[in-house]
Amino acid sequence: MTAIAMAVLLTACGGGREQTAASACEAAVKAKLANRTFELDLKDLAARAKAETPDTLYLTSQIVFDKGLTSEYRQSVECKVRFENGKEPSVILLQFNWSMDDANKGK
């Protein structure tokens, strides 16, 4: 079962649109960063969700790369999720805001 499908099930069990959107964003991040180690706090991501339109949520949070290593650094991630009746939520924006100071850390 995909992460997005699991997110839809969570909504039915009271997880809410914010948590569903956070799970969809996490799945998109995992797909984009398949070969990287990172940590994304879903509760924080969901807590920061803001409605842009009745069917779109904007979420932002920090993502930690290489946690616990000397090369550990943090970046922000932005995600927009659209909800359409009868469909799984879709990520329509996924953006990483890289800081060169953090990206050069550990080099």
PDB file of N, CA and C in Angstrom:
ATOM      1  N   MET A   1       0.845  -1.177   0.000  1.00  0.00           N
ATOM      2  CA  MET A   1       0.000   0.000   0.000  1.00  0.00           C
ATOM      3  C   MET A   1       0.893   1.245   0.000  1.00  0.00           C
ATOM      4  N   THR A   2       0.601   2.194  -0.825  1.00  0.00           N
ATOM      5  CA  THR A   2       1.436   3.386  -0.926  1.00  0.00           C
ATOM      6  C   THR A   2       1.221   4.303   0.271  1.00  0.00           C
ATOM      7  N   ALA A   3       2.190   5.188   0.470  1.00  0.00           N
ATOM      8  CA  ALA A   3       2.092   6.138   1.578  1.00  0.00           C
ATOM      9  C   ALA A   3       0.878   7.049   1.398  1.00  0.00           C
ATOM     10  N   ILE A   4       0.581   7.409   0.170  1.00  0.00           N
ATOM     11  CA  ILE A   4      -0.571   8.276  -0.079  1.00  0.00           C
ATOM     12  C   ILE A   4      -1.865   7.544   0.240  1.00  0.00           C
ATOM     13  N   ALA A   5      -1.953   6.281  -0.135  1.00  0.00           N
ATOM     14  CA  ALA A   5      -3.146   5.512   0.190  1.00  0.00           C
ATOM     15  C   ALA A   5      -3.299   5.382   1.699  1.00  0.00           C
ATOM     16  N   MET A   6      -2.176   5.186   2.393  1.00  0.00           N
ATOM     17  CA  MET A   6      -2.223   5.113   3.857  1.00  0.00           C
ATOM     18  C   MET A   6      -2.695   6.447   4.430  1.00  0.00           C
ATOM     19  N   ALA A   7      -2.273   7.539   3.832  1.00  0.00           N
ATOM     20  CA  ALA A   7      -2.679   8.856   4.298  1.00  0.00           C
ATOM     21  C   ALA A   7      -4.181   9.039   4.150  1.00  0.00           C
ATOM     22  N   VAL A   8      -4.735   8.548   3.040  1.00  0.00           N
ATOM     23  CA  VAL A   8      -6.180   8.634   2.829  1.00  0.00           C
ATOM     24  C   VAL A   8      -6.909   7.838   3.908  1.00  0.00           C
ATOM     25  N   LEU A   9      -6.385   6.671   4.245  1.00  0.00           N
ATOM     26  CA  LEU A   9      -6.983   5.873   5.305  1.00  0.00           C
ATOM     27  C   LEU A   9      -6.916   6.597   6.645  1.00  0.00           C
ATOM     28  N   LEU A  10      -5.821   7.284   6.917  1.00  0.00           N
ATOM     29  CA  LEU A  10      -5.699   8.048   8.161  1.00  0.00           C
ATOM     30  C   LEU A  10      -6.774   9.118   8.251  1.00  0.00           C
ATOM     31  N   THR A  11      -7.076   9.762   7.140  1.00  0.00           N
ATOM     32  CA  THR A  11      -8.109  10.781   7.139  1.00  0.00           C
ATOM     33  C   THR A  11      -9.442  10.178   7.559  1.00  0.00           C
ATOM     34  N   ALA A  12      -9.749   9.010   7.045  1.00  0.00           N
ATOM     35  CA  ALA A  12     -10.998   8.344   7.391  1.00  0.00           C
ATOM     36  C   ALA A  12     -11.039   7.984   8.872  1.00  0.00           C
ATOM     37  N   CYS A  13      -9.865   7.800   9.475  1.00  0.00           N
ATOM     38  CA  CYS A  13      -9.790   7.432  10.893  1.00  0.00           C
ATOM     39  C   CYS A  13      -9.569   8.656  11.775  1.00  0.00           C
ATOM     40  N   GLY A  14      -9.726   9.850  11.243  1.00  0.00           N
ATOM     41  CA  GLY A  14      -9.591  11.041  12.060  1.00  0.00           C
ATOM     42  C   GLY A  14      -8.229  11.703  11.977  1.00  0.00           C
ATOM     43  N   GLY A  15      -7.390  11.313  11.030  1.00  0.00           N
ATOM     44  CA  GLY A  15      -6.068  11.914  10.893  1.00  0.00           C
ATOM     45  C   GLY A  15      -6.123  13.346  10.408  1.00  0.00           C
ATOM     46  N   GLY A  16      -7.177  13.737   9.734  1.00  0.00           N
ATOM     47  CA  GLY A  16      -7.346  15.098   9.264  1.00  0.00           C
ATOM     48  C   GLY A  16      -6.621  15.379   7.960  1.00  0.00           C
ATOM     49  N   ARG A  17      -7.067  16.440   7.303  1.00  0.00           N
ATOM     50  CA  ARG A  17      -6.458  16.831   6.027  1.00  0.00           C
ATOM     51  C   ARG A  17      -4.997  17.214   6.189  1.00  0.00           C
ATOM     52  N   GLU A  18      -4.667  17.861   7.301  1.00  0.00           N
ATOM     53  CA  GLU A  18      -3.284  18.292   7.520  1.00  0.00           C
ATOM     54  C   GLU A  18      -2.337  17.095   7.586  1.00  0.00           C
ATOM     55  N   GLN A  19      -2.736  16.068   8.331  1.00  0.00           N
ATOM     56  CA  GLN A  19      -1.895  14.882   8.450  1.00  0.00           C
ATOM     57  C   GLN A  19      -1.824  14.136   7.118  1.00  0.00           C
ATOM     58  N   THR A  20      -2.932  14.094   6.406  1.00  0.00           N
ATOM     59  CA  THR A  20      -2.953  13.459   5.092  1.00  0.00           C
ATOM     60  C   THR A  20      -2.008  14.187   4.134  1.00  0.00           C
ATOM     61  N   ALA A  21      -2.066  15.513   4.166  1.00  0.00           N
ATOM     62  CA  ALA A  21      -1.187  16.307   3.311  1.00  0.00           C
ATOM     63  C   ALA A  21       0.276  16.102   3.697  1.00  0.00           C
ATOM     64  N   ALA A  22       0.562  16.046   5.002  1.00  0.00           N
ATOM     65  CA  ALA A  22       1.933  15.827   5.469  1.00  0.00           C
ATOM     66  C   ALA A  22       2.453  14.476   4.988  1.00  0.00           C
ATOM     67  N   SER A  23       1.621  13.471   5.033  1.00  0.00           N
ATOM     68  CA  SER A  23       2.026  12.132   4.566  1.00  0.00           C
ATOM     69  C   SER A  23       2.281  12.127   3.059  1.00  0.00           C
ATOM     70  N   ALA A  24       1.458  12.857   2.315  1.00  0.00           N
ATOM     71  CA  ALA A  24       1.668  12.953   0.867  1.00  0.00           C
ATOM     72  C   ALA A  24       2.980  13.673   0.571  1.00  0.00           C
ATOM     73  N   CYS A  25       3.279  14.714   1.337  1.00  0.00           N
ATOM     74  CA  CYS A  25       4.547  15.436   1.166  1.00  0.00           C
ATOM     75  C   CYS A  25       5.724  14.526   1.496  1.00  0.00           C
ATOM     76  N   GLU A  26       5.600  13.773   2.579  1.00  0.00           N
ATOM     77  CA  GLU A  26       6.679  12.859   2.960  1.00  0.00           C
ATOM     78  C   GLU A  26       6.950  11.850   1.851  1.00  0.00           C
ATOM     79  N   ALA A  27       5.906  11.315   1.255  1.00  0.00           N
ATOM     80  CA  ALA A  27       6.075  10.351   0.164  1.00  0.00           C
ATOM     81  C   ALA A  27       6.796  10.996  -1.023  1.00  0.00           C
ATOM     82  N   ALA A  28       6.447  12.258  -1.318  1.00  0.00           N
ATOM     83  CA  ALA A  28       7.104  12.971  -2.425  1.00  0.00           C
ATOM     84  C   ALA A  28       8.574  13.229  -2.106  1.00  0.00           C
ATOM     85  N   VAL A  29       8.870  13.580  -0.862  1.00  0.00           N
ATOM     86  CA  VAL A  29      10.260  13.809  -0.451  1.00  0.00           C
ATOM     87  C   VAL A  29      11.053  12.509  -0.562  1.00  0.00           C
ATOM     88  N   LYS A  30      10.466  11.412  -0.084  1.00  0.00           N
ATOM     89  CA  LYS A  30      11.149  10.113  -0.161  1.00  0.00           C
ATOM     90  C   LYS A  30      11.451   9.742  -1.613  1.00  0.00           C
ATOM     91  N   ALA A  31      10.518  10.000  -2.501  1.00  0.00           N
ATOM     92  CA  ALA A  31      10.727   9.682  -3.915  1.00  0.00           C
ATOM     93  C   ALA A  31      11.835  10.562  -4.510  1.00  0.00           C
ATOM     94  N   LYS A  32      11.853  11.823  -4.120  1.00  0.00           N
ATOM     95  CA  LYS A  32      12.843  12.764  -4.661  1.00  0.00           C
ATOM     96  C   LYS A  32      14.241  12.502  -4.101  1.00  0.00           C
ATOM     97  N   LEU A  33      14.313  12.091  -2.838  1.00  0.00           N
ATOM     98  CA  LEU A  33      15.597  11.918  -2.155  1.00  0.00           C
ATOM     99  C   LEU A  33      15.889  10.450  -1.866  1.00  0.00           C
ATOM    100  N   ALA A  34      15.605   9.601  -2.809  1.00  0.00           N
ATOM    101  CA  ALA A  34      15.697   8.156  -2.606  1.00  0.00           C
ATOM    102  C   ALA A  34      17.049   7.685  -2.085  1.00  0.00           C
ATOM    103  N   ASN A  35      18.130   8.325  -2.441  1.00  0.00           N
ATOM    104  CA  ASN A  35      19.459   7.873  -2.024  1.00  0.00           C
ATOM    105  C   ASN A  35      20.064   8.728  -0.922  1.00  0.00           C
ATOM    106  N   ARG A  36      19.273   9.536  -0.255  1.00  0.00           N
ATOM    107  CA  ARG A  36      19.773  10.418   0.801  1.00  0.00           C
ATOM    108  C   ARG A  36      19.179   9.998   2.140  1.00  0.00           C
ATOM    109  N   THR A  37      19.936  10.252   3.212  1.00  0.00           N
ATOM    110  CA  THR A  37      19.395  10.028   4.546  1.00  0.00           C
ATOM    111  C   THR A  37      18.863  11.353   5.066  1.00  0.00           C
ATOM    112  N   PHE A  38      17.620  11.340   5.546  1.00  0.00           N
ATOM    113  CA  PHE A  38      16.993  12.564   6.031  1.00  0.00           C
ATOM    114  C   PHE A  38      15.944  12.223   7.077  1.00  0.00           C
ATOM    115  N   GLU A  39      15.552  13.237   7.815  1.00  0.00           N
ATOM    116  CA  GLU A  39      14.472  13.104   8.787  1.00  0.00           C
ATOM    117  C   GLU A  39      13.533  14.285   8.613  1.00  0.00           C
ATOM    118  N   LEU A  40      12.245  13.984   8.555  1.00  0.00           N
ATOM    119  CA  LEU A  40      11.208  14.990   8.391  1.00  0.00           C
ATOM    120  C   LEU A  40      10.156  14.738   9.463  1.00  0.00           C
ATOM    121  N   ASP A  41       9.861  15.727  10.277  1.00  0.00           N
ATOM    122  CA  ASP A  41       8.897  15.603  11.372  1.00  0.00           C
ATOM    123  C   ASP A  41       7.486  15.821  10.825  1.00  0.00           C
ATOM    124  N   LEU A  42       6.735  14.737  10.680  1.00  0.00           N
ATOM    125  CA  LEU A  42       5.391  14.836  10.102  1.00  0.00           C
ATOM    126  C   LEU A  42       4.434  15.637  10.977  1.00  0.00           C
ATOM    127  N   LYS A  43       4.568  15.529  12.287  1.00  0.00           N
ATOM    128  CA  LYS A  43       3.685  16.295  13.180  1.00  0.00           C
ATOM    129  C   LYS A  43       3.913  17.792  12.999  1.00  0.00           C
ATOM    130  N   ASP A  44       5.183  18.198  12.888  1.00  0.00           N
ATOM    131  CA  ASP A  44       5.502  19.603  12.672  1.00  0.00           C
ATOM    132  C   ASP A  44       4.999  20.062  11.303  1.00  0.00           C
ATOM    133  N   LEU A  45       5.211  19.236  10.301  1.00  0.00           N
ATOM    134  CA  LEU A  45       4.756  19.563   8.951  1.00  0.00           C
ATOM    135  C   LEU A  45       3.240  19.760   8.934  1.00  0.00           C
ATOM    136  N   ALA A  46       2.508  18.847   9.560  1.00  0.00           N
ATOM    137  CA  ALA A  46       1.042  18.946   9.616  1.00  0.00           C
ATOM    138  C   ALA A  46       0.599  20.161  10.429  1.00  0.00           C
ATOM    139  N   ALA A  47       1.298  20.444  11.524  1.00  0.00           N
ATOM    140  CA  ALA A  47       0.926  21.569  12.385  1.00  0.00           C
ATOM    141  C   ALA A  47       1.095  22.913  11.678  1.00  0.00           C
ATOM    142  N   ARG A  48       1.982  22.974  10.706  1.00  0.00           N
ATOM    143  CA  ARG A  48       2.238  24.222   9.988  1.00  0.00           C
ATOM    144  C   ARG A  48       1.405  24.347   8.709  1.00  0.00           C
ATOM    145  N   ALA A  49       0.507  23.416   8.468  1.00  0.00           N
ATOM    146  CA  ALA A  49      -0.312  23.439   7.249  1.00  0.00           C
ATOM    147  C   ALA A  49      -1.252  24.642   7.259  1.00  0.00           C
ATOM    148  N   LYS A  50      -1.325  25.291   6.108  1.00  0.00           N
ATOM    149  CA  LYS A  50      -2.215  26.442   5.935  1.00  0.00           C
ATOM    150  C   LYS A  50      -3.021  26.252   4.667  1.00  0.00           C
ATOM    151  N   ALA A  51      -4.298  26.553   4.749  1.00  0.00           N
ATOM    152  CA  ALA A  51      -5.151  26.455   3.568  1.00  0.00           C
ATOM    153  C   ALA A  51      -4.874  27.643   2.656  1.00  0.00           C
ATOM    154  N   GLU A  52      -4.560  27.344   1.398  1.00  0.00           N
ATOM    155  CA  GLU A  52      -4.393  28.401   0.393  1.00  0.00           C
ATOM    156  C   GLU A  52      -5.694  28.616  -0.358  1.00  0.00           C
ATOM    157  N   THR A  53      -6.358  27.527  -0.644  1.00  0.00           N
ATOM    158  CA  THR A  53      -7.680  27.534  -1.263  1.00  0.00           C
ATOM    159  C   THR A  53      -8.473  26.443  -0.548  1.00  0.00           C
ATOM    160  N   PRO A  54      -9.758  26.313  -0.815  1.00  0.00           N
ATOM    161  CA  PRO A  54     -10.517  25.256  -0.149  1.00  0.00           C
ATOM    162  C   PRO A  54      -9.994  23.838  -0.434  1.00  0.00           C
ATOM    163  N   ASP A  55      -9.298  23.668  -1.555  1.00  0.00           N
ATOM    164  CA  ASP A  55      -8.813  22.321  -1.886  1.00  0.00           C
ATOM    165  C   ASP A  55      -7.289  22.191  -1.889  1.00  0.00           C
ATOM    166  N   THR A  56      -6.576  23.221  -1.403  1.00  0.00           N
ATOM    167  CA  THR A  56      -5.119  23.183  -1.419  1.00  0.00           C
ATOM    168  C   THR A  56      -4.542  23.585  -0.061  1.00  0.00           C
ATOM    169  N   LEU A  57      -3.613  22.770   0.437  1.00  0.00           N
ATOM    170  CA  LEU A  57      -2.887  23.088   1.671  1.00  0.00           C
ATOM    171  C   LEU A  57      -1.426  23.345   1.347  1.00  0.00           C
ATOM    172  N   TYR A  58      -0.847  24.331   2.019  1.00  0.00           N
ATOM    173  CA  TYR A  58       0.571  24.660   1.915  1.00  0.00           C
ATOM    174  C   TYR A  58       1.222  24.241   3.230  1.00  0.00           C
ATOM    175  N   LEU A  59       2.302  23.461   3.143  1.00  0.00           N
ATOM    176  CA  LEU A  59       2.997  22.979   4.331  1.00  0.00           C
ATOM    177  C   LEU A  59       4.471  23.330   4.235  1.00  0.00           C
ATOM    178  N   THR A  60       5.082  23.588   5.367  1.00  0.00           N
ATOM    179  CA  THR A  60       6.509  23.855   5.416  1.00  0.00           C
ATOM    180  C   THR A  60       7.068  23.350   6.736  1.00  0.00           C
ATOM    181  N   SER A  61       8.299  22.932   6.694  1.00  0.00           N
ATOM    182  CA  SER A  61       8.981  22.449   7.895  1.00  0.00           C
ATOM    183  C   SER A  61      10.463  22.356   7.594  1.00  0.00           C
ATOM    184  N   GLN A  62      11.218  21.916   8.583  1.00  0.00           N
ATOM    185  CA  GLN A  62      12.641  21.680   8.380  1.00  0.00           C
ATOM    186  C   GLN A  62      12.868  20.210   8.086  1.00  0.00           C
ATOM    187  N   ILE A  63      13.879  19.958   7.300  1.00  0.00           N
ATOM    188  CA  ILE A  63      14.296  18.602   6.988  1.00  0.00           C
ATOM    189  C   ILE A  63      15.770  18.505   7.410  1.00  0.00           C
ATOM    190  N   VAL A  64      16.114  17.410   8.073  1.00  0.00           N
ATOM    191  CA  VAL A  64      17.477  17.217   8.567  1.00  0.00           C
ATOM    192  C   VAL A  64      18.145  16.150   7.719  1.00  0.00           C
ATOM    193  N   PHE A  65      19.289  16.486   7.163  1.00  0.00           N
ATOM    194  CA  PHE A  65      20.063  15.540   6.374  1.00  0.00           C
ATOM    195  C   PHE A  65      21.218  15.008   7.216  1.00  0.00           C
ATOM    196  N   ASP A  66      21.530  13.728   7.036  1.00  0.00           N
ATOM    197  CA  ASP A  66      22.671  13.075   7.699  1.00  0.00           C
ATOM    198  C   ASP A  66      22.639  13.264   9.210  1.00  0.00           C
ATOM    199  N   LYS A  67      21.464  13.072   9.816  1.00  0.00           N
ATOM    200  CA  LYS A  67      21.302  13.289  11.254  1.00  0.00           C
ATOM    201  C   LYS A  67      22.311  12.456  12.054  1.00  0.00           C
ATOM    202  N   GLY A  68      22.955  13.123  13.001  1.00  0.00           N
ATOM    203  CA  GLY A  68      23.904  12.461  13.874  1.00  0.00           C
ATOM    204  C   GLY A  68      25.310  12.364  13.319  1.00  0.00           C
ATOM    205  N   LEU A  69      25.501  12.753  12.077  1.00  0.00           N
ATOM    206  CA  LEU A  69      26.828  12.711  11.464  1.00  0.00           C
ATOM    207  C   LEU A  69      27.459  14.111  11.498  1.00  0.00           C
ATOM    208  N   THR A  70      28.746  14.176  11.295  1.00  0.00           N
ATOM    209  CA  THR A  70      29.404  15.486  11.272  1.00  0.00           C
ATOM    210  C   THR A  70      28.932  16.322  10.090  1.00  0.00           C
ATOM    211  N   SER A  71      28.373  15.693   9.091  1.00  0.00           N
ATOM    212  CA  SER A  71      27.871  16.404   7.916  1.00  0.00           C
ATOM    213  C   SER A  71      26.399  16.810   8.058  1.00  0.00           C
ATOM    214  N   GLU A  72      25.810  16.641   9.257  1.00  0.00           N
ATOM    215  CA  GLU A  72      24.392  16.971   9.464  1.00  0.00           C
ATOM    216  C   GLU A  72      24.125  18.439   9.148  1.00  0.00           C
ATOM    217  N   TYR A  73      23.017  18.675   8.448  1.00  0.00           N
ATOM    218  CA  TYR A  73      22.571  20.044   8.197  1.00  0.00           C
ATOM    219  C   TYR A  73      21.064  20.044   7.998  1.00  0.00           C
ATOM    220  N   ARG A  74      20.478  21.229   8.152  1.00  0.00           N
ATOM    221  CA  ARG A  74      19.035  21.409   8.055  1.00  0.00           C
ATOM    222  C   ARG A  74      18.703  22.348   6.901  1.00  0.00           C
ATOM    223  N   GLN A  75      17.590  22.064   6.273  1.00  0.00           N
ATOM    224  CA  GLN A  75      17.054  22.912   5.216  1.00  0.00           C
ATOM    225  C   GLN A  75      15.553  23.018   5.442  1.00  0.00           C
ATOM    226  N   SER A  76      14.927  23.929   4.760  1.00  0.00           N
ATOM    227  CA  SER A  76      13.471  23.980   4.836  1.00  0.00           C
ATOM    228  C   SER A  76      12.894  23.327   3.580  1.00  0.00           C
ATOM    229  N   VAL A  77      11.708  22.782   3.748  1.00  0.00           N
ATOM    230  CA  VAL A  77      11.002  22.160   2.630  1.00  0.00           C
ATOM    231  C   VAL A  77       9.606  22.768   2.576  1.00  0.00           C
ATOM    232  N   GLU A  78       9.143  23.046   1.370  1.00  0.00           N
ATOM    233  CA  GLU A  78       7.801  23.563   1.138  1.00  0.00           C
ATOM    234  C   GLU A  78       7.056  22.575   0.263  1.00  0.00           C
ATOM    235  N   CYS A  79       5.781  22.417   0.548  1.00  0.00           N
ATOM    236  CA  CYS A  79       4.978  21.445  -0.186  1.00  0.00           C
ATOM    237  C   CYS A  79       3.545  21.963  -0.288  1.00  0.00           C
ATOM    238  N   LYS A  80       2.948  21.785  -1.450  1.00  0.00           N
ATOM    239  CA  LYS A  80       1.523  22.096  -1.631  1.00  0.00           C
ATOM    240  C   LYS A  80       0.823  20.819  -2.048  1.00  0.00           C
ATOM    241  N   VAL A  81      -0.320  20.583  -1.429  1.00  0.00           N
ATOM    242  CA  VAL A  81      -1.100  19.380  -1.705  1.00  0.00           C
ATOM    243  C   VAL A  81      -2.509  19.791  -2.099  1.00  0.00           C
ATOM    244  N   ARG A  82      -2.981  19.201  -3.206  1.00  0.00           N
ATOM    245  CA  ARG A  82      -4.333  19.470  -3.678  1.00  0.00           C
ATOM    246  C   ARG A  82      -5.224  18.261  -3.372  1.00  0.00           C
ATOM    247  N   PHE A  83      -6.414  18.537  -2.875  1.00  0.00           N
ATOM    248  CA  PHE A  83      -7.409  17.515  -2.602  1.00  0.00           C
ATOM    249  C   PHE A  83      -8.518  17.623  -3.629  1.00  0.00           C
ATOM    250  N   GLU A  84      -8.849  16.492  -4.256  1.00  0.00           N
ATOM    251  CA  GLU A  84      -9.953  16.443  -5.213  1.00  0.00           C
ATOM    252  C   GLU A  84     -10.857  15.285  -4.822  1.00  0.00           C
ATOM    253  N   ASN A  85     -12.157  15.505  -4.896  1.00  0.00           N
ATOM    254  CA  ASN A  85     -13.117  14.457  -4.524  1.00  0.00           C
ATOM    255  C   ASN A  85     -12.876  13.173  -5.298  1.00  0.00           C
ATOM    256  N   GLY A  86     -12.829  12.069  -4.583  1.00  0.00           N
ATOM    257  CA  GLY A  86     -12.690  10.767  -5.217  1.00  0.00           C
ATOM    258  C   GLY A  86     -11.284  10.418  -5.660  1.00  0.00           C
ATOM    259  N   LYS A  87     -10.307  11.288  -5.383  1.00  0.00           N
ATOM    260  CA  LYS A  87      -8.929  11.024  -5.790  1.00  0.00           C
ATOM    261  C   LYS A  87      -8.004  11.116  -4.589  1.00  0.00           C
ATOM    262  N   GLU A  88      -6.848  10.468  -4.717  1.00  0.00           N
ATOM    263  CA  GLU A  88      -5.832  10.607  -3.686  1.00  0.00           C
ATOM    264  C   GLU A  88      -5.296  12.033  -3.734  1.00  0.00           C
ATOM    265  N   PRO A  89      -4.882  12.585  -2.593  1.00  0.00           N
ATOM    266  CA  PRO A  89      -4.302  13.930  -2.627  1.00  0.00           C
ATOM    267  C   PRO A  89      -3.043  13.938  -3.477  1.00  0.00           C
ATOM    268  N   SER A  90      -2.807  15.045  -4.175  1.00  0.00           N
ATOM    269  CA  SER A  90      -1.630  15.114  -5.048  1.00  0.00           C
ATOM    270  C   SER A  90      -0.727  16.273  -4.644  1.00  0.00           C
ATOM    271  N   VAL A  91       0.561  16.006  -4.662  1.00  0.00           N
ATOM    272  CA  VAL A  91       1.557  17.037  -4.378  1.00  0.00           C
ATOM    273  C   VAL A  91       1.746  17.833  -5.660  1.00  0.00           C
ATOM    274  N   ILE A  92       1.475  19.128  -5.577  1.00  0.00           N
ATOM    275  CA  ILE A  92       1.596  19.977  -6.767  1.00  0.00           C
ATOM    276  C   ILE A  92       2.810  20.899  -6.678  1.00  0.00           C
ATOM    277  N   LEU A  93       3.480  20.924  -5.523  1.00  0.00           N
ATOM    278  CA  LEU A  93       4.714  21.679  -5.361  1.00  0.00           C
ATOM    279  C   LEU A  93       5.557  20.994  -4.303  1.00  0.00           C
ATOM    280  N   LEU A  94       6.816  20.806  -4.603  1.00  0.00           N
ATOM    281  CA  LEU A  94       7.786  20.322  -3.632  1.00  0.00           C
ATOM    282  C   LEU A  94       9.049  21.121  -3.860  1.00  0.00           C
ATOM    283  N   GLN A  95       9.445  21.899  -2.857  1.00  0.00           N
ATOM    284  CA  GLN A  95      10.582  22.797  -3.024  1.00  0.00           C
ATOM    285  C   GLN A  95      11.482  22.717  -1.799  1.00  0.00           C
ATOM    286  N   PHE A  96      12.779  22.571  -2.038  1.00  0.00           N
ATOM    287  CA  PHE A  96      13.780  22.594  -0.982  1.00  0.00           C
ATOM    288  C   PHE A  96      14.470  23.939  -1.042  1.00  0.00           C
ATOM    289  N   ASN A  97      14.580  24.597   0.093  1.00  0.00           N
ATOM    290  CA  ASN A  97      15.236  25.895   0.166  1.00  0.00           C
ATOM    291  C   ASN A  97      16.622  25.688   0.753  1.00  0.00           C
ATOM    292  N   TRP A  98      17.587  25.563  -0.129  1.00  0.00           N
ATOM    293  CA  TRP A  98      18.955  25.260   0.258  1.00  0.00           C
ATOM    294  C   TRP A  98      19.682  26.516   0.701  1.00  0.00           C
ATOM    295  N   SER A  99      20.418  26.403   1.774  1.00  0.00           N
ATOM    296  CA  SER A  99      21.299  27.457   2.240  1.00  0.00           C
ATOM    297  C   SER A  99      22.720  27.009   1.967  1.00  0.00           C
ATOM    298  N   MET A 100      23.471  27.787   1.251  1.00  0.00           N
ATOM    299  CA  MET A 100      24.837  27.393   0.909  1.00  0.00           C
ATOM    300  C   MET A 100      25.712  27.262   2.153  1.00  0.00           C
ATOM    301  N   ASP A 101      25.436  28.035   3.206  1.00  0.00           N
ATOM    302  CA  ASP A 101      26.207  27.904   4.447  1.00  0.00           C
ATOM    303  C   ASP A 101      26.051  26.493   5.009  1.00  0.00           C
ATOM    304  N   ASP A 102      24.816  26.000   5.060  1.00  0.00           N
ATOM    305  CA  ASP A 102      24.570  24.668   5.574  1.00  0.00           C
ATOM    306  C   ASP A 102      25.036  23.598   4.608  1.00  0.00           C
ATOM    307  N   ALA A 103      24.862  23.809   3.321  1.00  0.00           N
ATOM    308  CA  ALA A 103      25.240  22.816   2.330  1.00  0.00           C
ATOM    309  C   ALA A 103      26.752  22.590   2.309  1.00  0.00           C
ATOM    310  N   ASN A 104      27.538  23.623   2.641  1.00  0.00           N
ATOM    311  CA  ASN A 104      28.989  23.506   2.650  1.00  0.00           C
ATOM    312  C   ASN A 104      29.530  22.987   3.978  1.00  0.00           C
ATOM    313  N   LYS A 105      28.661  22.842   4.957  1.00  0.00           N
ATOM    314  CA  LYS A 105      29.079  22.351   6.260  1.00  0.00           C
ATOM    315  C   LYS A 105      29.633  20.939   6.129  1.00  0.00           C
ATOM    316  N   GLY A 106      30.713  20.685   6.772  1.00  0.00           N
ATOM    317  CA  GLY A 106      31.298  19.339   6.747  1.00  0.00           C
ATOM    318  C   GLY A 106      32.238  19.113   5.589  1.00  0.00           C
ATOM    319  N   LYS A 107      32.429  20.102   4.734  1.00  0.00           N
ATOM    320  CA  LYS A 107      33.344  19.944   3.588  1.00  0.00           C
ATOM    321  C   LYS A 107      34.715  20.436   3.941  1.00  0.00           C
TER     322      LYS A 107
END
